[in-house]
Amino acid sequence: MTYLITGATLPDGTTTDLLVDNGVIAETGSSLSQSGATVIDAAGLTALPGLVDLHTHLREPGFEQSETVLTGSRAAAIGGFTSVFAMANTSPVSDTAGVVEQVASLGVRAGYVTVRPIGAVTMGLKGEQLSEIGAMAQSRAQVRVFSDDGSCVHDSLLMRRALEYVKTFDGVIAQHAQDPRLTLGAQMNEGALSGELGLAGWPAVAEESIIARDVLLAQHVGARLHVCHVSTAGSVDVIRWAKARGIAVTAEVTPHHLLLTEDLVRTYDSRYKVNPPLRRTEDVMALREGLADGTIDIIATDHAPHPVEAKECAWDEAANGMVGLESALSVVHASVVASGQLDWSDVARVLSSKPAEIGRLSGYDAAFVVGSPANFTLYDASASRVFGTEHLHGKGVNSPYLERTLPGRVMATIHNGYATVLDGELLDAPTVAESARVHRG
Amino acid sequence: MRHLLSTRDLSRDEAIQILDVAEDMADVANREVKKLPTLRGKTVINLFFEDSTRTRTSFELAAKRLSADLVNFSAKGSSVSKGESLKDTAQTLAAVGADAVVIRHASSGAPQTLATSGWIDAAVLNAGDGTHEHPTQALLDAFTMRRRLHGAASRGKSLDGLTVTIVGDILHSRVARSNVWLLDTLGATVRLVAPATLLPADISTWPVTAGFDLDDAVDADPDVVMMLRIQAERMHAAFFPNAREYSRQWGLGDERLARLRPDTMVMHPGPMNRGLEISANAADSSRSTVLEQVANGVSVRMAVLYLLLSGSAEL
């Protein structure tokens, strides 16, 4: 399949044509032509490297009523993603080679994005015994990221061992930093508003104390640590301190923590219930600054689809989580690009090359260079839309952005040289699956 | 007024109007026939997801004295305990034509969710939601204070200048929250006294002063001391060491009672733990308003039902 993209603006601001052939960028420059190529007019569109989400819940196997690898992959593609890392809290838990290989092969078959499974750190996410990290690393799924996300690896000794053990396989522990005792029954950020609303508080210190312990453990054993969904100003400070000490820590922030604040909880609308919780305006500002100065390395969605009934209930009975793949780029645009804190080359770094590097995903280190895999998305930054359920393409409709006006729109996504999104619309599943099959050869 | 979800939303005029209508309702209770035909043909549902014989009975009496048809829909022994959701229950009640739903729920915000969800069109009365609010309790407390102060001349009066000290488990108390907002709206000055573990983490936005020392608060000569019920499970979660220590530090015992003015009101929303947060003498003294609070609860709930359902009163 051959595509000729004309007049695209690259993240660095330069304009170029891109010839895509055989899965790679075949040629760049101006006034390219190629007979037989499908021409995509990208005048006025921003070309970004294929987005990489280090934190996605695809829910399969086990929770197919919430999402499947296929439906989550479709949500990812329309959001401009070409690769997602699938969290391990499936059923059965992704704690064996068999499960991670199943998830990976479902991703290959769907073809919309590259699906890299994340392995559980502990068996059954129970925090008691290490899972078969080596077997998962050496499986066909080539797992490099290990996480008990949803639960914190709370036991200090187990966390130390996990950090040490994954070094063997060049892996990384992605920690869900939440002290379980300090957050018993917690419902929202602890502060003035939680007191008023009568919702049990989720103190910032429950996150910050775990991060502080973990960076010291990582330093002690000389291991890599990745901190999931950082949500407080204090966490940014701890990570900044750790990086200054040379500790090998990386950190992520979600789009929703860059845009939304706890004030939304006043509505008791459970679409705003998420783990970690929405925080204060001061925290949002500190997260944006941390992202801009490199303290926070990447943005990851924590896309967490739930069936309608899990949210249509009283606040404390509702499930935690928001869908985020479809809206991520627009929310990043609205929160940190519009504010001038990130430019598009920064976006390319925090949403593509850096998450790929942390997850040891190859092919994302030299975007738009001749010979590199053709994974990119074309984004219309001048568009604006009232976000609605018609813009969601996974199974979940638990988006906090419904009825909000968001900037930008993904117009095309190219994965491994074939299109998954064209003219702003998803290509159908059989077409994409066939393209993927042809690409595999 | 479409719903009554919290006292925080009530204006001063609205609050005083409710209390004034409650005065009229209290007069009814003194008649030989304690019943008005006002809400004949209206259906009120008591939807209680939590046990509360006192509040449920009070609303039941209030509705019946206004001639409304009242149905108790209790979580125990109904489909609710089999896992039916708030949504399904609400739609069921809508289908049978409820005009008002009195809801008690263990989840903060459940009445607001019910009122704003579109599942049901009825007026929603919050009869206590989690640790959020219990607006009719605060209204009956204010009504009781006003009557003690002004007696038969209460109509139209506020609580300007009154000093109220609320003591105990503020963190988990919906009664305290509703009282804080309403008392402030009505012009009273509120002081909170509790161990630091039982005060919310940040009350800088609340219109109150707060302290840890009950003796200081007693010596400050308050007009009202409101004792909150302390629940045994708090001890197990390390909020305080044990009942003996709590009682010693934050209980209204005989010695502290004796230091209060003879006309200082001692209030308690009930049910009381005698000997823990309040001594028997304090509970039974002439200062105590506990039984008046119970009686006034019916009048206040009649007033709220009347204002929400009669359609004639503009609030």
Short mmCIF file of C-alpha atoms in Angstrom, two decimals, chain A residues 7-415:
data_model
loop_
_atom_site.label_atom_id
_atom_site.label_comp_id
_atom_site.label_asym_id
_atom_site.label_seq_id
_atom_site.Cartn_x
_atom_site.Cartn_y
_atom_site.Cartn_z
CA GLY A 7 2.12 19.43 2.51
CA ALA A 8 2.15 18.09 6.06
CA THR A 9 3.62 20.26 8.80
CA LEU A 10 6.06 18.26 10.92
CA PRO A 11 6.35 18.78 14.69
CA ASP A 12 9.39 21.02 14.15
CA GLY A 13 7.30 23.34 11.98
CA THR A 14 8.77 22.42 8.62
CA THR A 15 6.49 21.39 5.77
CA THR A 16 7.07 18.29 3.69
CA ASP A 17 5.51 15.61 1.54
CA LEU A 18 5.78 12.05 2.82
CA LEU A 19 5.84 8.99 0.64
CA VAL A 20 4.79 5.85 2.48
CA ASP A 21 5.57 2.56 0.87
CA ASN A 22 5.99 -0.96 2.14
CA GLY A 23 5.38 0.06 5.73
CA VAL A 24 8.10 2.67 5.91
CA ILE A 25 8.71 6.31 5.13
CA ALA A 26 10.12 5.93 1.60
CA GLU A 27 10.83 9.52 0.73
CA THR A 28 10.45 13.01 2.11
CA GLY A 29 10.73 16.43 0.48
CA SER A 30 8.64 18.80 -1.56
CA SER A 31 6.68 18.10 -4.76
CA LEU A 32 6.95 14.33 -4.43
CA SER A 33 4.93 12.25 -6.82
CA GLN A 34 4.23 8.57 -7.14
CA SER A 35 1.88 6.96 -9.60
CA GLY A 36 -0.65 4.68 -8.01
CA ALA A 37 -0.23 6.21 -4.55
CA THR A 38 -3.27 7.24 -2.56
CA VAL A 39 -2.84 10.97 -2.08
CA ILE A 40 -3.71 12.52 1.26
CA ASP A 41 -3.82 16.31 1.21
CA ALA A 42 -2.29 17.31 4.54
CA ALA A 43 -2.10 21.04 3.91
CA GLY A 44 -2.70 22.76 7.23
CA LEU A 45 -2.46 19.50 9.17
CA THR A 46 0.14 18.72 11.79
CA ALA A 47 1.91 15.41 11.31
CA LEU A 48 2.77 13.77 14.61
CA PRO A 49 4.61 10.50 15.10
CA GLY A 50 2.25 7.64 15.93
CA LEU A 51 1.12 8.17 19.49
CA VAL A 52 2.15 5.56 22.07
CA ASP A 53 0.02 5.02 25.16
CA LEU A 54 1.95 3.41 27.98
CA HIS A 55 -1.21 2.99 30.08
CA THR A 56 -4.38 1.56 28.54
CA HIS A 57 -7.01 -0.79 29.91
CA LEU A 58 -8.21 -3.03 27.10
CA ARG A 59 -10.16 -5.25 29.54
CA GLU A 60 -9.74 -8.43 27.49
CA PRO A 61 -9.66 -11.22 28.55
CA GLY A 62 -12.38 -11.24 31.17
CA PHE A 63 -14.19 -7.93 30.97
CA GLU A 64 -15.34 -7.92 27.36
CA GLN A 65 -18.54 -6.10 28.34
CA SER A 66 -16.31 -3.06 29.04
CA GLU A 67 -13.84 -3.26 26.15
CA THR A 68 -12.06 -5.73 23.91
CA VAL A 69 -8.66 -5.57 22.30
CA LEU A 70 -10.42 -4.76 19.04
CA THR A 71 -12.72 -2.02 20.36
CA GLY A 72 -9.96 -0.46 22.46
CA SER A 73 -7.66 -0.54 19.43
CA ARG A 74 -10.30 1.34 17.43
CA ALA A 75 -10.58 3.95 20.17
CA ALA A 76 -6.80 4.28 20.08
CA ALA A 77 -6.55 4.67 16.30
CA ILE A 78 -9.15 7.44 16.12
CA GLY A 79 -7.18 9.18 18.86
CA GLY A 80 -4.01 9.12 16.72
CA PHE A 81 -2.35 6.21 18.52
CA THR A 82 -0.42 3.50 16.74
CA SER A 83 0.68 1.62 19.82
CA VAL A 84 -0.81 0.93 23.23
CA PHE A 85 0.45 -0.90 26.29
CA ALA A 86 -2.38 -2.98 27.76
CA MET A 87 -2.60 -3.10 31.54
CA ALA A 88 -2.51 -6.41 33.35
CA ASN A 89 -5.72 -6.23 35.39
CA THR A 90 -7.59 -8.62 33.13
CA SER A 91 -9.31 -11.86 34.18
CA PRO A 92 -7.37 -14.05 34.27
CA VAL A 93 -4.75 -11.51 35.27
CA SER A 94 -1.95 -11.02 32.74
CA ASP A 95 0.57 -12.72 34.97
CA THR A 96 1.60 -15.63 32.73
CA ALA A 97 3.11 -15.97 29.28
CA GLY A 98 -0.11 -17.54 28.04
CA VAL A 99 -2.29 -14.54 28.82
CA VAL A 100 0.10 -11.89 27.53
CA GLU A 101 0.60 -13.83 24.30
CA GLN A 102 -3.17 -14.04 23.88
CA VAL A 103 -3.53 -10.27 24.31
CA ALA A 104 -0.68 -9.58 21.91
CA SER A 105 -2.09 -11.88 19.23
CA LEU A 106 -5.55 -10.32 19.54
CA GLY A 107 -3.86 -6.99 18.90
CA VAL A 108 -2.04 -8.28 15.85
CA ARG A 109 -5.26 -9.69 14.45
CA ALA A 110 -7.20 -6.44 14.96
CA GLY A 111 -4.38 -4.47 13.37
CA TYR A 112 -5.39 -0.95 14.34
CA VAL A 113 -2.45 -0.47 16.69
CA THR A 114 0.52 -2.37 18.03
CA VAL A 115 -0.62 -3.90 21.31
CA ARG A 116 2.11 -4.49 23.86
CA PRO A 117 0.85 -6.29 26.96
CA ILE A 118 1.98 -5.21 30.40
CA GLY A 119 2.67 -8.07 32.80
CA ALA A 120 1.53 -8.17 36.39
CA VAL A 121 4.27 -7.67 38.97
CA THR A 122 2.63 -10.05 41.40
CA MET A 123 0.48 -13.11 40.86
CA GLY A 124 -3.16 -12.16 40.60
CA LEU A 125 -2.23 -8.53 41.44
CA LYS A 126 -2.39 -9.67 45.05
CA GLY A 127 0.89 -8.11 46.11
CA GLU A 128 2.15 -11.32 47.68
CA GLN A 129 4.33 -13.25 45.25
CA LEU A 130 6.17 -12.24 42.07
CA SER A 131 4.55 -13.39 38.85
CA GLU A 132 6.50 -15.16 36.10
CA ILE A 133 8.23 -12.03 34.90
CA GLY A 134 10.95 -13.90 33.02
CA ALA A 135 8.51 -16.08 31.14
CA MET A 136 6.49 -13.05 30.09
CA ALA A 137 9.61 -11.15 29.05
CA GLN A 138 10.79 -14.04 26.90
CA SER A 139 7.37 -14.85 25.46
CA ARG A 140 6.27 -13.80 21.99
CA ALA A 141 4.67 -10.78 23.70
CA GLN A 142 8.15 -9.56 24.76
CA VAL A 143 6.86 -7.89 27.91
CA ARG A 144 9.10 -5.14 29.26
CA VAL A 145 6.67 -3.17 31.42
CA PHE A 146 5.35 -4.75 34.60
CA SER A 147 2.60 -3.23 36.71
CA ASP A 148 -0.04 -4.14 39.25
CA ASP A 149 -1.92 -0.98 38.19
CA GLY A 150 -5.18 -0.67 40.05
CA SER A 151 -3.26 -1.90 43.07
CA CYS A 152 -0.05 -0.58 44.55
CA VAL A 153 2.91 -2.90 45.12
CA HIS A 154 2.69 -1.88 48.73
CA ASP A 155 5.01 -4.32 50.47
CA SER A 156 8.45 -2.69 50.59
CA LEU A 157 10.42 -5.90 50.36
CA LEU A 158 8.39 -7.17 47.42
CA MET A 159 8.81 -3.84 45.64
CA ARG A 160 12.55 -3.97 46.18
CA ARG A 161 12.75 -7.50 44.79
CA ALA A 162 10.55 -6.60 41.81
CA LEU A 163 12.74 -3.62 40.93
CA GLU A 164 15.85 -5.78 41.15
CA TYR A 165 14.40 -8.76 39.33
CA VAL A 166 13.16 -6.89 36.23
CA LYS A 167 16.68 -5.56 35.65
CA THR A 168 17.47 -9.06 34.42
CA PHE A 169 15.15 -8.53 31.46
CA ASP A 170 15.67 -4.79 30.89
CA GLY A 171 12.19 -4.32 32.25
CA VAL A 172 10.62 -1.57 34.28
CA ILE A 173 8.15 -1.54 37.16
CA ALA A 174 5.29 0.87 36.54
CA GLN A 175 4.02 1.63 40.01
CA HIS A 176 0.47 2.62 40.89
CA ALA A 177 1.49 4.80 43.84
CA GLN A 178 -1.30 4.59 46.39
CA ASP A 179 -0.84 3.66 50.02
CA PRO A 180 -3.80 1.33 50.56
CA ARG A 181 -4.15 2.07 54.27
CA LEU A 182 -4.19 5.84 53.82
CA THR A 183 -6.89 5.52 51.15
CA LEU A 184 -9.32 3.10 52.81
CA GLY A 185 -12.72 3.90 51.35
CA ALA A 186 -11.32 7.05 49.73
CA GLN A 187 -13.63 8.77 47.26
CA MET A 188 -12.03 12.06 46.22
CA ASN A 189 -9.06 14.33 46.83
CA GLU A 190 -8.78 15.11 50.54
CA GLY A 191 -9.18 18.79 51.22
CA ALA A 192 -11.75 21.48 51.87
CA LEU A 193 -14.12 20.16 49.22
CA SER A 194 -14.09 16.53 50.43
CA GLY A 195 -14.97 17.80 53.90
CA GLU A 196 -17.87 19.79 52.57
CA LEU A 197 -19.21 17.07 50.27
CA GLY A 198 -18.87 14.41 52.93
CA LEU A 199 -16.78 12.16 50.71
CA ALA A 200 -13.92 10.22 52.29
CA GLY A 201 -10.62 11.94 51.52
CA TRP A 202 -7.85 10.58 49.32
CA PRO A 203 -4.85 12.43 50.68
CA ALA A 204 -1.99 13.51 48.44
CA VAL A 205 0.44 12.00 50.92
CA ALA A 206 -0.88 8.51 50.09
CA GLU A 207 0.64 8.95 46.62
CA GLU A 208 3.69 11.01 47.54
CA SER A 209 4.91 8.73 50.34
CA ILE A 210 4.92 5.68 48.04
CA ILE A 211 6.78 7.59 45.31
CA ALA A 212 9.34 8.79 47.86
CA ARG A 213 9.91 5.24 49.08
CA ASP A 214 10.09 3.82 45.58
CA VAL A 215 12.63 6.31 44.20
CA LEU A 216 14.86 5.53 47.18
CA LEU A 217 14.45 1.80 46.56
CA ALA A 218 15.21 2.30 42.86
CA GLN A 219 18.33 4.22 43.77
CA HIS A 220 19.40 1.58 46.27
CA VAL A 221 19.11 -1.31 43.84
CA GLY A 222 20.06 0.64 40.72
CA ALA A 223 16.84 -0.14 38.89
CA ARG A 224 14.46 1.69 36.59
CA LEU A 225 11.17 2.89 38.07
CA HIS A 226 8.19 4.32 36.24
CA VAL A 227 5.50 6.15 38.19
CA CYS A 228 1.99 5.88 36.76
CA HIS A 229 -0.51 8.77 36.67
CA VAL A 230 1.19 11.33 38.91
CA SER A 231 -1.55 13.58 40.27
CA THR A 232 -0.21 15.94 42.95
CA ALA A 233 2.15 18.89 43.18
CA GLY A 234 4.02 17.10 45.96
CA SER A 235 4.64 14.09 43.72
CA VAL A 236 6.17 16.38 41.10
CA ASP A 237 8.49 17.76 43.77
CA VAL A 238 9.57 14.30 44.91
CA ILE A 239 10.27 13.17 41.34
CA ARG A 240 12.15 16.39 40.56
CA TRP A 241 14.30 15.75 43.62
CA ALA A 242 14.90 12.13 42.60
CA LYS A 243 15.93 13.09 39.07
CA ALA A 244 18.34 15.66 40.45
CA ARG A 245 19.91 12.82 42.42
CA GLY A 246 20.33 10.82 39.22
CA ILE A 247 17.75 8.19 40.08
CA ALA A 248 16.41 6.33 37.02
CA VAL A 249 12.80 7.33 37.48
CA THR A 250 10.30 8.24 34.78
CA ALA A 251 6.80 9.52 35.35
CA GLU A 252 3.54 9.90 33.50
CA VAL A 253 0.56 12.22 33.81
CA THR A 254 -2.88 11.64 32.33
CA PRO A 255 -4.64 14.15 30.08
CA HIS A 256 -7.48 14.47 32.59
CA HIS A 257 -5.14 15.43 35.42
CA LEU A 258 -3.80 18.19 33.15
CA LEU A 259 -7.24 19.67 32.53
CA LEU A 260 -9.82 18.78 35.17
CA THR A 261 -10.02 19.70 38.85
CA GLU A 262 -11.83 18.32 41.88
CA ASP A 263 -14.45 21.07 41.66
CA LEU A 264 -16.28 18.85 39.16
CA VAL A 265 -17.01 16.40 41.99
CA ARG A 266 -19.47 18.93 43.40
CA THR A 267 -21.97 17.56 40.86
CA TYR A 268 -21.60 14.03 42.30
CA ASP A 269 -21.49 13.00 38.61
CA SER A 270 -19.56 9.74 38.72
CA ARG A 271 -17.98 10.34 35.31
CA TYR A 272 -15.53 12.43 37.31
CA LYS A 273 -14.63 9.57 39.64
CA VAL A 274 -11.15 8.33 38.83
CA ASN A 275 -8.11 6.80 40.49
CA PRO A 276 -6.06 8.80 41.35
CA PRO A 277 -8.73 11.40 41.96
CA LEU A 278 -8.99 14.79 40.31
CA ARG A 279 -7.02 17.26 42.41
CA ARG A 280 -6.84 21.00 43.08
CA THR A 281 -6.05 23.71 40.55
CA GLU A 282 -2.61 24.09 42.18
CA ASP A 283 -1.89 20.44 41.43
CA VAL A 284 -2.99 20.78 37.80
CA MET A 285 -0.67 23.77 37.38
CA ALA A 286 2.25 21.91 38.99
CA LEU A 287 1.68 18.89 36.73
CA ARG A 288 1.71 21.13 33.65
CA GLU A 289 4.94 22.77 34.81
CA GLY A 290 6.48 19.39 35.62
CA LEU A 291 5.61 18.16 32.15
CA ALA A 292 7.02 21.29 30.55
CA ASP A 293 10.32 21.13 32.44
CA GLY A 294 10.78 17.39 31.87
CA THR A 295 10.21 16.25 35.44
CA ILE A 296 7.24 14.34 34.09
CA ASP A 297 8.38 12.40 31.06
CA ILE A 298 5.24 11.34 29.29
CA ILE A 299 1.48 11.59 28.96
CA ALA A 300 -0.48 8.35 29.20
CA THR A 301 -4.24 8.04 29.03
CA ASP A 302 -5.20 5.48 31.71
CA HIS A 303 -8.10 4.77 29.34
CA ALA A 304 -10.51 2.93 31.65
CA PRO A 305 -13.78 1.91 30.02
CA HIS A 306 -16.70 0.79 32.17
CA PRO A 307 -20.20 -0.39 31.32
CA VAL A 308 -22.95 2.19 31.83
CA GLU A 309 -24.32 0.56 34.97
CA ALA A 310 -20.96 0.88 36.73
CA LYS A 311 -21.36 4.66 36.58
CA GLU A 312 -25.15 5.12 36.84
CA CYS A 313 -25.27 4.96 40.62
CA ALA A 314 -24.36 6.82 43.77
CA TRP A 315 -20.83 8.26 43.79
CA ASP A 316 -19.27 5.85 46.28
CA GLU A 317 -20.80 2.86 44.49
CA ALA A 318 -19.43 3.91 41.08
CA ALA A 319 -16.33 2.45 39.45
CA ASN A 320 -13.16 4.53 39.12
CA GLY A 321 -12.02 5.49 35.65
CA MET A 322 -12.56 7.47 32.47
CA VAL A 323 -12.15 6.63 28.82
CA GLY A 324 -9.38 8.73 27.32
CA LEU A 325 -7.88 7.40 24.10
CA GLU A 326 -10.23 9.23 21.73
CA SER A 327 -9.90 12.59 23.49
CA ALA A 328 -6.26 12.50 24.62
CA LEU A 329 -4.67 14.61 21.91
CA SER A 330 -7.39 17.25 22.05
CA VAL A 331 -7.14 17.45 25.83
CA VAL A 332 -3.36 17.78 25.69
CA HIS A 333 -3.86 20.47 23.07
CA ALA A 334 -6.37 22.32 25.27
CA SER A 335 -4.34 22.04 28.47
CA VAL A 336 -0.64 22.43 27.66
CA VAL A 337 -0.30 23.32 23.98
CA ALA A 338 -2.83 26.16 24.09
CA SER A 339 -1.09 27.49 27.21
CA GLY A 340 2.22 27.58 25.32
CA GLN A 341 3.92 25.16 27.72
CA LEU A 342 4.41 22.46 25.08
CA ASP A 343 4.94 22.80 21.36
CA TRP A 344 4.19 20.02 18.89
CA SER A 345 7.73 18.65 19.05
CA ASP A 346 7.28 18.34 22.83
CA VAL A 347 3.98 16.57 22.21
CA ALA A 348 5.77 14.19 19.84
CA ARG A 349 8.25 13.45 22.60
CA VAL A 350 5.83 12.98 25.53
CA LEU A 351 3.22 11.05 23.54
CA SER A 352 5.42 8.99 21.23
CA SER A 353 9.21 8.68 21.37
CA LYS A 354 9.60 8.78 25.15
CA PRO A 355 6.83 6.33 26.08
CA ALA A 356 8.19 3.99 23.39
CA GLU A 357 11.66 4.28 24.92
CA ILE A 358 10.37 3.56 28.44
CA GLY A 359 8.44 0.55 27.15
CA ARG A 360 11.34 -0.65 24.95
CA LEU A 361 9.16 -0.40 21.85
CA SER A 362 11.29 -0.09 18.73
CA GLY A 363 10.61 2.00 15.66
CA TYR A 364 9.66 5.24 17.38
CA ASP A 365 13.08 6.85 17.79
CA ALA A 366 13.33 8.50 14.36
CA ALA A 367 9.94 9.59 13.17
CA PHE A 368 9.57 10.90 9.61
CA VAL A 369 13.10 9.81 8.72
CA VAL A 370 13.42 7.86 5.48
CA GLY A 371 13.51 4.16 6.24
CA SER A 372 11.75 4.35 9.59
CA PRO A 373 8.41 2.60 10.13
CA ALA A 374 5.46 4.64 8.91
CA ASN A 375 3.58 5.28 12.12
CA PHE A 376 2.08 8.73 12.30
CA THR A 377 -1.11 10.72 12.59
CA LEU A 378 -2.37 13.85 10.85
CA TYR A 379 -4.01 16.30 13.22
CA ASP A 380 -6.14 19.29 12.33
CA ALA A 381 -5.17 21.69 15.11
CA SER A 382 -7.50 24.38 13.80
CA ALA A 383 -10.63 22.26 14.24
CA SER A 384 -12.96 22.54 17.19
CA ARG A 385 -15.81 20.28 18.18
CA VAL A 386 -18.32 19.70 20.91
CA PHE A 387 -17.17 16.33 22.16
CA GLY A 388 -19.92 13.72 22.17
CA THR A 389 -20.50 9.99 22.30
CA GLU A 390 -20.32 9.95 18.49
CA HIS A 391 -16.61 10.66 18.89
CA LEU A 392 -16.09 7.60 21.11
CA HIS A 393 -15.23 4.35 19.36
CA GLY A 394 -14.54 1.94 22.20
CA LYS A 395 -17.30 0.36 24.24
CA GLY A 396 -17.13 2.86 27.10
CA VAL A 397 -19.01 6.16 27.12
CA ASN A 398 -17.68 7.21 30.53
CA SER A 399 -15.93 10.28 29.19
CA PRO A 400 -15.67 13.41 31.35
CA TYR A 401 -15.54 15.58 28.23
CA LEU A 402 -19.03 14.95 26.84
CA GLU A 403 -20.68 18.25 25.92
CA ARG A 404 -17.38 20.08 26.30
CA THR A 405 -15.82 21.95 23.40
CA LEU A 406 -12.40 20.51 22.60
CA PRO A 407 -9.89 21.70 20.02
CA GLY A 408 -8.45 19.66 17.18
CA ARG A 409 -9.33 16.50 15.34
CA VAL A 410 -7.38 13.48 14.12
CA MET A 411 -7.85 13.33 10.33
CA ALA A 412 -5.70 10.30 9.48
CA THR A 413 -3.68 7.65 11.27
CA ILE A 414 -1.13 5.45 9.54
CA HIS A 415 0.01 2.30 11.36
#
